[in-house]
Short mmCIF file of C-alpha atoms in Angstrom, two decimals:
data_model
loop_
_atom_site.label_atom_id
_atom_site.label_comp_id
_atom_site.label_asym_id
_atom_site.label_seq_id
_atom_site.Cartn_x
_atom_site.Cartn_y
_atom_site.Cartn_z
CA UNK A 235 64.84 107.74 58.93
CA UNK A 236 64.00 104.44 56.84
CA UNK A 237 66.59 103.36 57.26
CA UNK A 238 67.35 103.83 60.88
CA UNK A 239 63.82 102.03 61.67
CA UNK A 240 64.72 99.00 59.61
CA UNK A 241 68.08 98.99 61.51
CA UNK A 242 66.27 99.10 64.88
CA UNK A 243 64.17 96.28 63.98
CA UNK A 244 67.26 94.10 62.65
CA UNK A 245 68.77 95.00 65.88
CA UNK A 246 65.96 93.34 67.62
CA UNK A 247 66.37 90.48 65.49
CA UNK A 248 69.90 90.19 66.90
CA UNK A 249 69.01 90.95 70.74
CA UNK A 250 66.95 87.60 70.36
CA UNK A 251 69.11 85.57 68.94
CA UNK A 252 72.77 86.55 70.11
CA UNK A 253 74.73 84.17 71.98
CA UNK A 254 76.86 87.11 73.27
CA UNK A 255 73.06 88.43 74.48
CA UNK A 256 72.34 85.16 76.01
CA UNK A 257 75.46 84.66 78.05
CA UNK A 258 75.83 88.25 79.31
CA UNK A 259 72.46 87.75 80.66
CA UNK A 260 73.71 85.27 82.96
CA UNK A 261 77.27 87.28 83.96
CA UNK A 262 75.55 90.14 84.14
CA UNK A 263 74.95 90.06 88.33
CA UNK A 264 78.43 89.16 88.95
CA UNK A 265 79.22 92.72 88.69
CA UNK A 266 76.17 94.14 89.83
CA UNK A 267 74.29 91.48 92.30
CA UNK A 268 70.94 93.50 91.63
CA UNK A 269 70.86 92.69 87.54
CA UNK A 270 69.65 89.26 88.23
CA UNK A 271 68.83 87.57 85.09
CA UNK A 272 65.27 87.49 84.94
CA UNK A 273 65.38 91.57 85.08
CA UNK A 274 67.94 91.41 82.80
CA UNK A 275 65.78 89.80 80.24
CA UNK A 276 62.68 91.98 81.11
CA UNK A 277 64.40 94.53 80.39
CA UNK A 278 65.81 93.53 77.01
CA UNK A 279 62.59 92.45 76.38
CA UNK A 280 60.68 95.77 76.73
CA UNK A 281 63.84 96.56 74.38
CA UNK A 282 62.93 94.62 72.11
CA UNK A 283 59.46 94.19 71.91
CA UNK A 284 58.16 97.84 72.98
CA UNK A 285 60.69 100.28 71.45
CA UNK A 286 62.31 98.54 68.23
CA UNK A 287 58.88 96.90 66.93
CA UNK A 288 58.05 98.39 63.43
CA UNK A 289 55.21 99.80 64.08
CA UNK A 290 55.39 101.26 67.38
CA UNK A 291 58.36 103.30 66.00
CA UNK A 292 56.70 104.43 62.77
CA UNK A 293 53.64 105.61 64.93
CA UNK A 294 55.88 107.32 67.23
CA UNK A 295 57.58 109.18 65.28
CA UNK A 296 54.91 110.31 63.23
CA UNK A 297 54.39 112.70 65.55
CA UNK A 298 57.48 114.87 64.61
CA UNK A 299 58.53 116.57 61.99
CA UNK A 300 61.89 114.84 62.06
CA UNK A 301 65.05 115.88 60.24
CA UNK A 302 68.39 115.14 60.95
CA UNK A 303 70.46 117.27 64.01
CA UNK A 304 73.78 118.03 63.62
CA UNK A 305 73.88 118.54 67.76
CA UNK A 306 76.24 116.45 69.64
CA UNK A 307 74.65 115.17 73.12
CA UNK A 308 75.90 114.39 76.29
CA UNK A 309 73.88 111.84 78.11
CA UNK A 310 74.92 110.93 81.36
CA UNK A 311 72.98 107.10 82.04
CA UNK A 312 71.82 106.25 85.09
CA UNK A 313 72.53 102.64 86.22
CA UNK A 314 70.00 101.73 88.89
CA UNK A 315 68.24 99.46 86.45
CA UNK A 316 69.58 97.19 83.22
CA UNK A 317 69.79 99.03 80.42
CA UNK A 318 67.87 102.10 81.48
CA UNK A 319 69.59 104.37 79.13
CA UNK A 320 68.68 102.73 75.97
CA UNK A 321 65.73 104.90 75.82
CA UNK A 322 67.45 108.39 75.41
CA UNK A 323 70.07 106.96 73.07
CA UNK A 324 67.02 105.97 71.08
CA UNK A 325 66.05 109.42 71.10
CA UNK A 326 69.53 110.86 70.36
CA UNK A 327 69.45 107.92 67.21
CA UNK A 328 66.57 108.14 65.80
CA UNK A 329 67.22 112.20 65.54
CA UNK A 330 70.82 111.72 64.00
CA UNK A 331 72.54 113.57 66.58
CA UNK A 332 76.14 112.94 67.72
CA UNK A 333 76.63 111.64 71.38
CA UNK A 334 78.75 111.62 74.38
CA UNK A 335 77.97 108.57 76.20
CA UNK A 336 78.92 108.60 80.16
CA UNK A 337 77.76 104.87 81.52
CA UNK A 338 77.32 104.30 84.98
CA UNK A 339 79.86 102.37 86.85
CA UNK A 340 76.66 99.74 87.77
CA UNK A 341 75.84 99.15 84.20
CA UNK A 342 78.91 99.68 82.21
CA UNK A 343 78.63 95.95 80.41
CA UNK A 344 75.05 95.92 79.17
CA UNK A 345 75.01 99.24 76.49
CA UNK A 346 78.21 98.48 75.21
CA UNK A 347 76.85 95.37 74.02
CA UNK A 348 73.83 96.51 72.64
CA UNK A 349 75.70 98.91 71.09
CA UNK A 350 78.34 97.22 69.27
CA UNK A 351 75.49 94.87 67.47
CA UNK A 352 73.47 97.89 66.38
CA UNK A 353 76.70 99.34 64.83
CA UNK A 354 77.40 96.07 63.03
CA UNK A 355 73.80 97.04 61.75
CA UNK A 356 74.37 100.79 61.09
CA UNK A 357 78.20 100.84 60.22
CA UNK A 358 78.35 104.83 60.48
CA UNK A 359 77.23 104.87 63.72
CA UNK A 360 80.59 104.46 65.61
CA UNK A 361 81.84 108.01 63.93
CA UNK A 362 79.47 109.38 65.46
CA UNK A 363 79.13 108.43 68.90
CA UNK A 364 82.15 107.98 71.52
CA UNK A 365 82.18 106.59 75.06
CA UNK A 366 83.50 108.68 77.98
CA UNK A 367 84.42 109.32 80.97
CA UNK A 368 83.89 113.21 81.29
CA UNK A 369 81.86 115.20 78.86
CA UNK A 370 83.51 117.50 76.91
CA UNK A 371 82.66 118.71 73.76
CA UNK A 372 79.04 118.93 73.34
CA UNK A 373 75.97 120.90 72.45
CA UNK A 374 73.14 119.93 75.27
CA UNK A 375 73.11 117.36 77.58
CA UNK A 376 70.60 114.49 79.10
CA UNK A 377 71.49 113.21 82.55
CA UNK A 378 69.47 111.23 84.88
CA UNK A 379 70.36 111.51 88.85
CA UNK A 380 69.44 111.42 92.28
CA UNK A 381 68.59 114.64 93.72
CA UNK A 382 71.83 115.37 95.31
CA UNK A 383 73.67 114.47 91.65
CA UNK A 384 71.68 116.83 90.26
CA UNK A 385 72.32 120.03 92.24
CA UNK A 386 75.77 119.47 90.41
CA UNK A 387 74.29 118.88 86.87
CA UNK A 388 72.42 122.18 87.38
CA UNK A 389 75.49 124.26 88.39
CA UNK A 390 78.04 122.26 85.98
CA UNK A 391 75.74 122.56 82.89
CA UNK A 392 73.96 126.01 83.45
CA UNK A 393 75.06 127.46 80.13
CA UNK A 394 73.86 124.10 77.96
CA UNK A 395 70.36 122.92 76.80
CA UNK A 396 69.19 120.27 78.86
CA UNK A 397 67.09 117.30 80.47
CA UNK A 398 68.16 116.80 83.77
CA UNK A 399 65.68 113.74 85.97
CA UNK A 400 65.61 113.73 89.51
CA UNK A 401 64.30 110.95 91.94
CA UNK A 402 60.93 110.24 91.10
CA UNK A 403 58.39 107.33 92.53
CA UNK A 404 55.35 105.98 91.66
CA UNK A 405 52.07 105.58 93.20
CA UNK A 406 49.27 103.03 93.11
CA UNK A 407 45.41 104.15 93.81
CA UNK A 408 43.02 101.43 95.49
CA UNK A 409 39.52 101.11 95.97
CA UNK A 410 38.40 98.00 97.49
CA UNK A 411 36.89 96.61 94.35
CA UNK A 412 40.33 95.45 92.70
CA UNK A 413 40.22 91.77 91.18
CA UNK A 414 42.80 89.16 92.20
CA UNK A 415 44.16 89.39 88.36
CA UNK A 416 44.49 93.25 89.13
CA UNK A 417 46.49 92.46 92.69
CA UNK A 418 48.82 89.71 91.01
CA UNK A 419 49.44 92.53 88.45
CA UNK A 420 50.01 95.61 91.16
CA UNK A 421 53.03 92.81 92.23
CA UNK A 422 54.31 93.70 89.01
CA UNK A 423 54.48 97.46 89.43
CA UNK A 424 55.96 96.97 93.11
CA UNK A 425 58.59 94.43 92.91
CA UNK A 426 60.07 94.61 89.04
CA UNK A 427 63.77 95.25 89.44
CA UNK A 428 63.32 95.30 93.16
CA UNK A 429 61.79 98.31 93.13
CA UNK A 430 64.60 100.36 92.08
CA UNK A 431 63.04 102.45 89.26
CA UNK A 432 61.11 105.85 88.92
CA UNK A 433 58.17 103.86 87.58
CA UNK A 434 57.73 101.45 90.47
CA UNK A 435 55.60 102.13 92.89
CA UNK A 436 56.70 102.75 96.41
CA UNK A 437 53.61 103.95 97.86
CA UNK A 438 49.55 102.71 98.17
CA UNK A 439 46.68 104.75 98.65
CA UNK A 440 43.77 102.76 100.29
CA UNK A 441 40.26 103.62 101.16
CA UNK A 442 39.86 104.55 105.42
CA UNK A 443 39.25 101.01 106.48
CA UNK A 444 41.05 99.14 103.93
CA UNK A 445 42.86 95.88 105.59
CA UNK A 446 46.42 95.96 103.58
CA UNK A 447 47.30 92.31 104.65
CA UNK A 448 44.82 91.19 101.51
CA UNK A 449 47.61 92.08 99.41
CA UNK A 450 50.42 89.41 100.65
CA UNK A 451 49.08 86.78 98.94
CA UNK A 452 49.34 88.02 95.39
CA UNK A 453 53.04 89.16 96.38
CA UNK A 454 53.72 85.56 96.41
CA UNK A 455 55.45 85.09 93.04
CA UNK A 456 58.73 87.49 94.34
CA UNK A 457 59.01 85.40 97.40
CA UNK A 458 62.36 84.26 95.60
CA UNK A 459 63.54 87.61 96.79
CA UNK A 460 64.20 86.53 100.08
CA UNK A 461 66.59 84.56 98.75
CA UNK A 462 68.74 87.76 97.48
CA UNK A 463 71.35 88.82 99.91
CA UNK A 464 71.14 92.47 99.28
CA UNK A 465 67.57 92.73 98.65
CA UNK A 466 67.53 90.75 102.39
CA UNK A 467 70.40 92.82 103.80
CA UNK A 468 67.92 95.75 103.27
CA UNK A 469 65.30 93.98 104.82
CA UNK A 470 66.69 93.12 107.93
CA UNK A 471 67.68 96.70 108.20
CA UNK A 472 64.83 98.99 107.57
CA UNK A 473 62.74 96.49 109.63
CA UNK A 474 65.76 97.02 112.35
CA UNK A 475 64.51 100.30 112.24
CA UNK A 476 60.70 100.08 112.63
CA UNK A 477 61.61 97.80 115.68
CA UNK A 478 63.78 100.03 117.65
CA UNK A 479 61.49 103.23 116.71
CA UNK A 480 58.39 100.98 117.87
CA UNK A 481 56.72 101.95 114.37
CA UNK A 482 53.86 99.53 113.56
CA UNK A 483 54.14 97.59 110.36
CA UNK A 484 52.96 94.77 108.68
CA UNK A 485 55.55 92.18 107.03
CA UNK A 486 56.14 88.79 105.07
CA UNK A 487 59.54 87.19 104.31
CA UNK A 488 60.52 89.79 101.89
CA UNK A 489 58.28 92.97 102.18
CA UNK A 490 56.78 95.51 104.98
CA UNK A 491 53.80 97.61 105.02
CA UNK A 492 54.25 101.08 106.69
CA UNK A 493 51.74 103.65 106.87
CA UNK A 494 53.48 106.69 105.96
CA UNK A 495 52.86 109.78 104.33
CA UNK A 496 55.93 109.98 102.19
CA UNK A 497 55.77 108.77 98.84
CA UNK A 498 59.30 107.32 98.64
CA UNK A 499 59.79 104.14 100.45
CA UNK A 500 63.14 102.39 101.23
CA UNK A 501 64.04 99.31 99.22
CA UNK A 502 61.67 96.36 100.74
CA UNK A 503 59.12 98.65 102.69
CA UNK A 504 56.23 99.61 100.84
CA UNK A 505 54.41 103.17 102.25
CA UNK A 506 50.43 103.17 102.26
CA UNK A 507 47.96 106.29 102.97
CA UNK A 508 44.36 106.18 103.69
CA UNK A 509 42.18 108.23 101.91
CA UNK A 510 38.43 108.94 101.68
CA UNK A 511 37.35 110.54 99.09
CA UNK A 512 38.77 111.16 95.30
CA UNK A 513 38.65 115.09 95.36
CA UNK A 514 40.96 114.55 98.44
CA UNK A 515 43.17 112.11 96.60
CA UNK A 516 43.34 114.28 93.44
CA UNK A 517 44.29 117.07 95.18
CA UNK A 518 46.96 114.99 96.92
CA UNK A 519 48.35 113.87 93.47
CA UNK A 520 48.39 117.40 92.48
CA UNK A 521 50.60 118.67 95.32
CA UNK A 522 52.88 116.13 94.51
CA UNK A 523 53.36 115.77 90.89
CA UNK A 524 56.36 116.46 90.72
CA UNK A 525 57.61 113.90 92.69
CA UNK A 526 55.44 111.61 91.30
CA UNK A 527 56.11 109.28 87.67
CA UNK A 528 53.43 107.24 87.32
CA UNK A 529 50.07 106.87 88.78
CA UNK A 530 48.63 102.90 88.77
CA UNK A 531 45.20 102.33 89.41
CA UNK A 532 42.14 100.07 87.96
CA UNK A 533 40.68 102.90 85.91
CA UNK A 534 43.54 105.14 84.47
CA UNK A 535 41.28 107.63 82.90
CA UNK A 536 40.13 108.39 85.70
CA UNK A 537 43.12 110.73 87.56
CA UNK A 538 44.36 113.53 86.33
CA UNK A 539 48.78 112.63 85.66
CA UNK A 540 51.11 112.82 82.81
CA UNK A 541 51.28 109.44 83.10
CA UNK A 542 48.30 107.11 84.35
CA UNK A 543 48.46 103.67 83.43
CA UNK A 544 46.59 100.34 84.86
CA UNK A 545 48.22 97.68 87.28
CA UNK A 546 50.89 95.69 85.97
CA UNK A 547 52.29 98.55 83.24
CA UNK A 548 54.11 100.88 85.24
CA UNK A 549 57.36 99.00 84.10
CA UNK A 550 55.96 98.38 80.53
CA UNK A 551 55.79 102.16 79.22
CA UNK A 552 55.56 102.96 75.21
CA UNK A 553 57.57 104.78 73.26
CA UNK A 554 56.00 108.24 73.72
CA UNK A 555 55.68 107.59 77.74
CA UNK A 556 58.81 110.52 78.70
CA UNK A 557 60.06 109.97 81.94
CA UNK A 558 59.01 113.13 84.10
CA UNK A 559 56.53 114.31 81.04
CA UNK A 560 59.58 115.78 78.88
CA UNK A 561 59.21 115.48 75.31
CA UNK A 562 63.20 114.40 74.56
CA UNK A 563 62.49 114.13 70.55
CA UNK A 564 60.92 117.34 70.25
CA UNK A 565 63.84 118.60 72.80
CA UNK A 566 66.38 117.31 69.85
CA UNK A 567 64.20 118.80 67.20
CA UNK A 568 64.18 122.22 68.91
CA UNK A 569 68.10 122.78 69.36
CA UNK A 570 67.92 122.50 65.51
#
């Protein structure tokens, strides 16, 4: 285990410093237009800095009583954000297993990269882990999907251990008494890899009387999105669609307000819900925890969620934050 930290920490070394890093960064969006460079490097960023710093990994893993598995996993990445499955191969690493690694077709350039310099690092590592294109061959499997993916995952894998991740969103509570520093952060949580993840938030609760069009001004530093031809393309459509349905909304250059009940919201709407009291919010958040990753707000401690966090960290989780609350180390730990 020593030595696997102090390989994960000289692997950060080399994420900062690699010219291989550096140019892929740029060619990254030629393939896939949405891995624009500056998400590309926020994301190997949070690599870098929040799951291979020294510390961080010693205190996460003290929580375990690790020993090395002798379990080969399949883990079946998901691809709708740069690098996104570095996180469960950390898992997978740090517990010794073997893997089967299934990339997504939309970010198929960015692991193997990673990859290749850790295993410069760790020279054993490529005997144990193969890249494929259907898993065969292994003891339990991790896959992230959408919802309709995963109705196969549960039927192909029924007789296997397993994480399987559905669509997931996440929320942001307001109360009227939010700073402009908090705002500028809640951009953060909204517009980070175009809103793509589990972790962003695609829906606002406000208090009854709350005037929404207070927020477009701290939205102002992803007005460059209007300059993204997708993200646009999107636009014009879902606000197509408001038109011809004559559903209000509010809207900028790059973003619309809807207020809607649902808690996912298409790619450059964002959904809001009045509310007026907190029991009635909690009990809201309750019926939909499941569909719900993170909860953003100005007080964290104060709602009941797996995963509460303050504005401007949805995107910035730690180690021990699981996506949908599920423990993958001590998942490893328990197949023995």
């Amino acid at each position: 285990m020593n030595d696997r930290i102090k390989y994960l920490v000289q692997l950060a070394q080399r994420l900062q410093s690699s010219g291989q890093i550096k140019g892929l960064i740029q060619t990254a969006g030629q393939k896939n237009t949405w891995f624009v460079p500056r998400f590309v490097q926020q994301s190997l960023d949070a690599i870098i800095h929040q799951m291979l710093d020294e510390q961080k990994l010693r205190q996460w893993l003290s929580a375990y009583q690790m020993k090395d598995s002798s379990k080969t996993i399949g883990l079946i990445m998901a691809g709708n954000l740069p690098l996104v499955g570095f996180h469960d191969f950390l898992c997978c690493y740090v517990a010794g297993c073997g893997m089967k690694i299934k990339l997504s077709s939309k970010d198929d350039e960015l692991f193997p990269v990673v990859f290749n310099l850790l295993a410069e690092i760790d020279t054993g590592l490529k005997a144990k882990v193969e890249f494929v294109e259907t898993l065969k061959g292994f003891d339990a499997v991790i896959a992230t999907g959408s919802d309709n993916t995963n109705r196969y995952f549960e039927y192909y894998f029924r007789p296997y251990p397993k994480i399987l991740r559905r669509n997931r969103n996440s929320v942001a509570i307001l109360n009227g008494k939010e700073t402009d520093a908090q705002l500028h952060d809640l951009a953060q949580d909204l517009f980070l890899y175009f809103g793509f993840g589990c972790r962003n938030v695609s829906k606002l609760y406000v208090p009854t009387s709350y005037d929404v069009r207070v927020l477009f001004p701290h939205f102002a530093d992803y007005k460059w999105m209007h300059e993204h031809n997708k993200f646009m393309n999107n636009y014009d459509y879902q606000r197509t669609i408001l038109m011809l349905n004559k559903l209000p909304h509010l809207a900028n250059e790059f973003i619309m307000l809807c207020e809607n009940p649902a808690i996912p919201s298409p790619i450059a709407t964002l959904n809001y819900e009045f509310y007026s009291e907190e029991k009635q919010l909690q009990e809201l958040l309750d019926l939909h925890a499941e569909r719900i990753q993170c909860v953003v707000s100005g007080e964290p401690a104060r709602w009941k969620s797996q995963s509460s966090v303050a504005f401007g960290q949805s995107q910035h989780p730690e180690l021990w934050d699981y996506a949908d609350g599920v423990d993958t180390v001590q998942f490893l730990m328990d197949l023995g």
